[in-house]
Amino acid sequence: MSPSALSMARSTSLVAKNPATTPVEILQRAVDNAKPRIETKARRVGGATYQVPLEVPSDRQAALALRWIVDFADARKGVPMKQALAAEILEAYQGQGNAIRKRDDVHKMAQANKAFAHFRW
């Protein structure tokens, strides 16, 4: 088992404090809340590089959401990984925290560049 998967498993016991929902439901909703629906990709057209907004495939949405949750939990210094991961999962579950802020930043960037959507191919 990878170290991040092991920390994820340990942190679910900390998340399980809420008796109304199971840890799996909390994790699923946290990932769903952190999933980006649209992102930008750099496209080079005629010597200029444009940030073109594209829809994100569902498998990449989940991968990005999990990556952001784990990365922001890892960035919390002075806190054991299982506690940091549990805190990040609970914040994402509640619709706040660093992973949600990252998702909002990605969406904001895509909205700002929607004028270049016609370069999508």
mmCIF file of C-alpha atoms in Angstrom:
data_model
loop_
_atom_site.group_PDB
_atom_site.id
_atom_site.type_symbol
_atom_site.label_atom_id
_atom_site.label_comp_id
_atom_site.label_asym_id
_atom_site.label_seq_id
_atom_site.Cartn_x
_atom_site.Cartn_y
_atom_site.Cartn_z
ATOM 1 C CA MET A 1 0.000 0.000 0.000
ATOM 2 C CA SER A 2 1.428 3.402 -0.942
ATOM 3 C CA PRO A 3 2.149 5.926 1.818
ATOM 4 C CA SER A 4 -0.619 8.285 0.662
ATOM 5 C CA ALA A 5 -3.142 5.424 0.496
ATOM 6 C CA LEU A 6 -2.105 4.341 3.981
ATOM 7 C CA SER A 7 -2.575 7.886 5.289
ATOM 8 C CA MET A 8 -5.953 8.037 3.521
ATOM 9 C CA ALA A 9 -7.028 4.834 5.285
ATOM 10 C CA ARG A 10 -5.855 6.106 8.681
ATOM 11 C CA SER A 11 -7.515 9.463 8.233
ATOM 12 C CA THR A 12 -10.901 7.856 7.526
ATOM 13 C CA SER A 13 -10.988 6.746 11.161
ATOM 14 C CA LEU A 14 -10.659 10.413 12.174
ATOM 15 C CA VAL A 15 -13.381 11.383 9.695
ATOM 16 C CA ALA A 16 -15.678 8.684 11.132
ATOM 17 C CA LYS A 17 -16.514 10.869 14.144
ATOM 18 C CA ASN A 18 -19.740 11.949 12.417
ATOM 19 C CA PRO A 19 -22.258 9.112 13.030
ATOM 20 C CA ALA A 20 -24.825 10.366 10.475
ATOM 21 C CA THR A 21 -22.676 9.509 7.448
ATOM 22 C CA THR A 22 -20.046 6.898 6.718
ATOM 23 C CA PRO A 23 -16.409 7.838 6.051
ATOM 24 C CA VAL A 24 -16.745 6.614 2.463
ATOM 25 C CA GLU A 25 -19.704 8.950 1.859
ATOM 26 C CA ILE A 26 -17.755 11.855 3.360
ATOM 27 C CA LEU A 27 -14.732 11.106 1.180
ATOM 28 C CA GLN A 28 -16.904 10.723 -1.936
ATOM 29 C CA ARG A 29 -18.672 14.031 -1.329
ATOM 30 C CA ALA A 30 -15.367 15.776 -0.564
ATOM 31 C CA VAL A 31 -13.908 14.550 -3.858
ATOM 32 C CA ASP A 32 -17.103 15.514 -5.723
ATOM 33 C CA ASN A 33 -16.921 19.012 -4.233
ATOM 34 C CA ALA A 34 -13.261 19.423 -5.245
ATOM 35 C CA LYS A 35 -13.670 18.144 -8.825
ATOM 36 C CA PRO A 36 -12.975 20.751 -11.517
ATOM 37 C CA ARG A 37 -15.572 20.734 -14.305
ATOM 38 C CA ILE A 38 -13.542 22.866 -16.720
ATOM 39 C CA GLU A 39 -9.839 23.738 -17.005
ATOM 40 C CA THR A 40 -7.498 25.531 -19.385
ATOM 41 C CA LYS A 41 -4.869 23.987 -21.616
ATOM 42 C CA ALA A 42 -2.195 25.896 -23.470
ATOM 43 C CA ARG A 43 -2.625 25.875 -27.264
ATOM 44 C CA ARG A 44 -0.044 27.397 -29.561
ATOM 45 C CA VAL A 45 -1.672 29.137 -32.531
ATOM 46 C CA GLY A 46 0.326 31.207 -34.999
ATOM 47 C CA GLY A 47 3.183 31.961 -32.642
ATOM 48 C CA ALA A 48 0.936 32.932 -29.736
ATOM 49 C CA THR A 49 0.026 30.709 -26.812
ATOM 50 C CA TYR A 50 -3.592 30.811 -25.643
ATOM 51 C CA GLN A 51 -5.130 29.302 -22.534
ATOM 52 C CA VAL A 52 -8.074 27.433 -24.058
ATOM 53 C CA PRO A 53 -10.868 26.278 -21.715
ATOM 54 C CA LEU A 54 -11.750 22.576 -22.046
ATOM 55 C CA GLU A 55 -14.134 20.277 -20.223
ATOM 56 C CA VAL A 56 -12.367 17.854 -17.903
ATOM 57 C CA PRO A 57 -12.986 14.098 -18.400
ATOM 58 C CA SER A 58 -14.495 12.422 -15.325
ATOM 59 C CA ASP A 59 -11.449 10.252 -14.571
ATOM 60 C CA ARG A 60 -9.186 13.317 -14.650
ATOM 61 C CA GLN A 61 -11.660 15.223 -12.435
ATOM 62 C CA ALA A 62 -11.334 12.608 -9.708
ATOM 63 C CA ALA A 63 -7.551 12.385 -10.120
ATOM 64 C CA LEU A 64 -7.138 16.153 -9.822
ATOM 65 C CA ALA A 65 -9.454 16.386 -6.817
ATOM 66 C CA LEU A 66 -7.637 13.618 -4.944
ATOM 67 C CA ARG A 67 -4.240 15.047 -5.888
ATOM 68 C CA TRP A 68 -5.201 18.495 -4.617
ATOM 69 C CA ILE A 69 -6.581 17.121 -1.343
ATOM 70 C CA VAL A 70 -3.446 15.048 -0.685
ATOM 71 C CA ASP A 71 -1.039 17.811 -1.776
ATOM 72 C CA PHE A 72 -2.666 20.456 0.414
ATOM 73 C CA ALA A 73 -2.775 18.039 3.343
ATOM 74 C CA ASP A 74 0.928 17.340 2.811
ATOM 75 C CA ALA A 75 1.647 21.075 2.765
ATOM 76 C CA ARG A 76 0.304 21.481 6.314
ATOM 77 C CA LYS A 77 3.469 21.584 8.367
ATOM 78 C CA GLY A 78 3.647 20.568 11.991
ATOM 79 C CA VAL A 79 0.619 18.279 11.747
ATOM 80 C CA PRO A 80 0.740 14.485 11.300
ATOM 81 C CA MET A 81 -0.343 13.447 7.806
ATOM 82 C CA LYS A 82 -3.387 11.499 8.988
ATOM 83 C CA GLN A 83 -4.729 14.527 10.870
ATOM 84 C CA ALA A 84 -3.920 16.920 8.034
ATOM 85 C CA LEU A 85 -5.601 14.628 5.492
ATOM 86 C CA ALA A 86 -8.666 14.216 7.702
ATOM 87 C CA ALA A 87 -8.902 17.988 8.114
ATOM 88 C CA GLU A 88 -8.540 18.578 4.376
ATOM 89 C CA ILE A 89 -11.183 15.942 3.584
ATOM 90 C CA LEU A 90 -13.618 17.482 6.078
ATOM 91 C CA GLU A 91 -12.998 20.977 4.701
ATOM 92 C CA ALA A 92 -13.626 19.762 1.149
ATOM 93 C CA TYR A 93 -16.748 17.961 2.385
ATOM 94 C CA GLN A 94 -18.002 21.267 3.812
ATOM 95 C CA GLY A 95 -17.213 23.139 0.580
ATOM 96 C CA GLN A 96 -14.248 25.084 1.881
ATOM 97 C CA GLY A 97 -10.500 24.635 2.231
ATOM 98 C CA ASN A 98 -7.536 24.749 -0.092
ATOM 99 C CA ALA A 99 -8.730 22.099 -2.576
ATOM 100 C CA ILE A 100 -11.995 23.991 -3.101
ATOM 101 C CA ARG A 101 -10.079 27.257 -3.501
ATOM 102 C CA LYS A 102 -7.862 25.586 -6.127
ATOM 103 C CA ARG A 103 -10.948 24.332 -7.990
ATOM 104 C CA ASP A 104 -12.434 27.821 -7.923
ATOM 105 C CA ASP A 105 -9.173 29.294 -9.240
ATOM 106 C CA VAL A 106 -9.159 26.790 -12.123
ATOM 107 C CA HIS A 107 -12.790 27.630 -12.940
ATOM 108 C CA LYS A 108 -12.065 31.365 -12.732
ATOM 109 C CA MET A 109 -9.121 30.988 -15.143
ATOM 110 C CA ALA A 110 -11.325 29.073 -17.590
ATOM 111 C CA GLN A 111 -14.048 31.730 -17.376
ATOM 112 C CA ALA A 112 -11.518 34.498 -17.989
ATOM 113 C CA ASN A 113 -10.270 32.749 -21.130
ATOM 114 C CA LYS A 114 -13.585 31.620 -22.609
ATOM 115 C CA ALA A 115 -13.014 34.025 -25.512
ATOM 116 C CA PHE A 116 -10.406 31.541 -26.775
ATOM 117 C CA ALA A 117 -12.788 28.543 -26.689
ATOM 118 C CA HIS A 118 -12.943 28.557 -30.500
ATOM 119 C CA PHE A 119 -9.286 27.343 -30.540
ATOM 120 C CA ARG A 120 -10.397 24.050 -29.015
ATOM 121 C CA TRP A 121 -9.743 20.992 -31.196
#
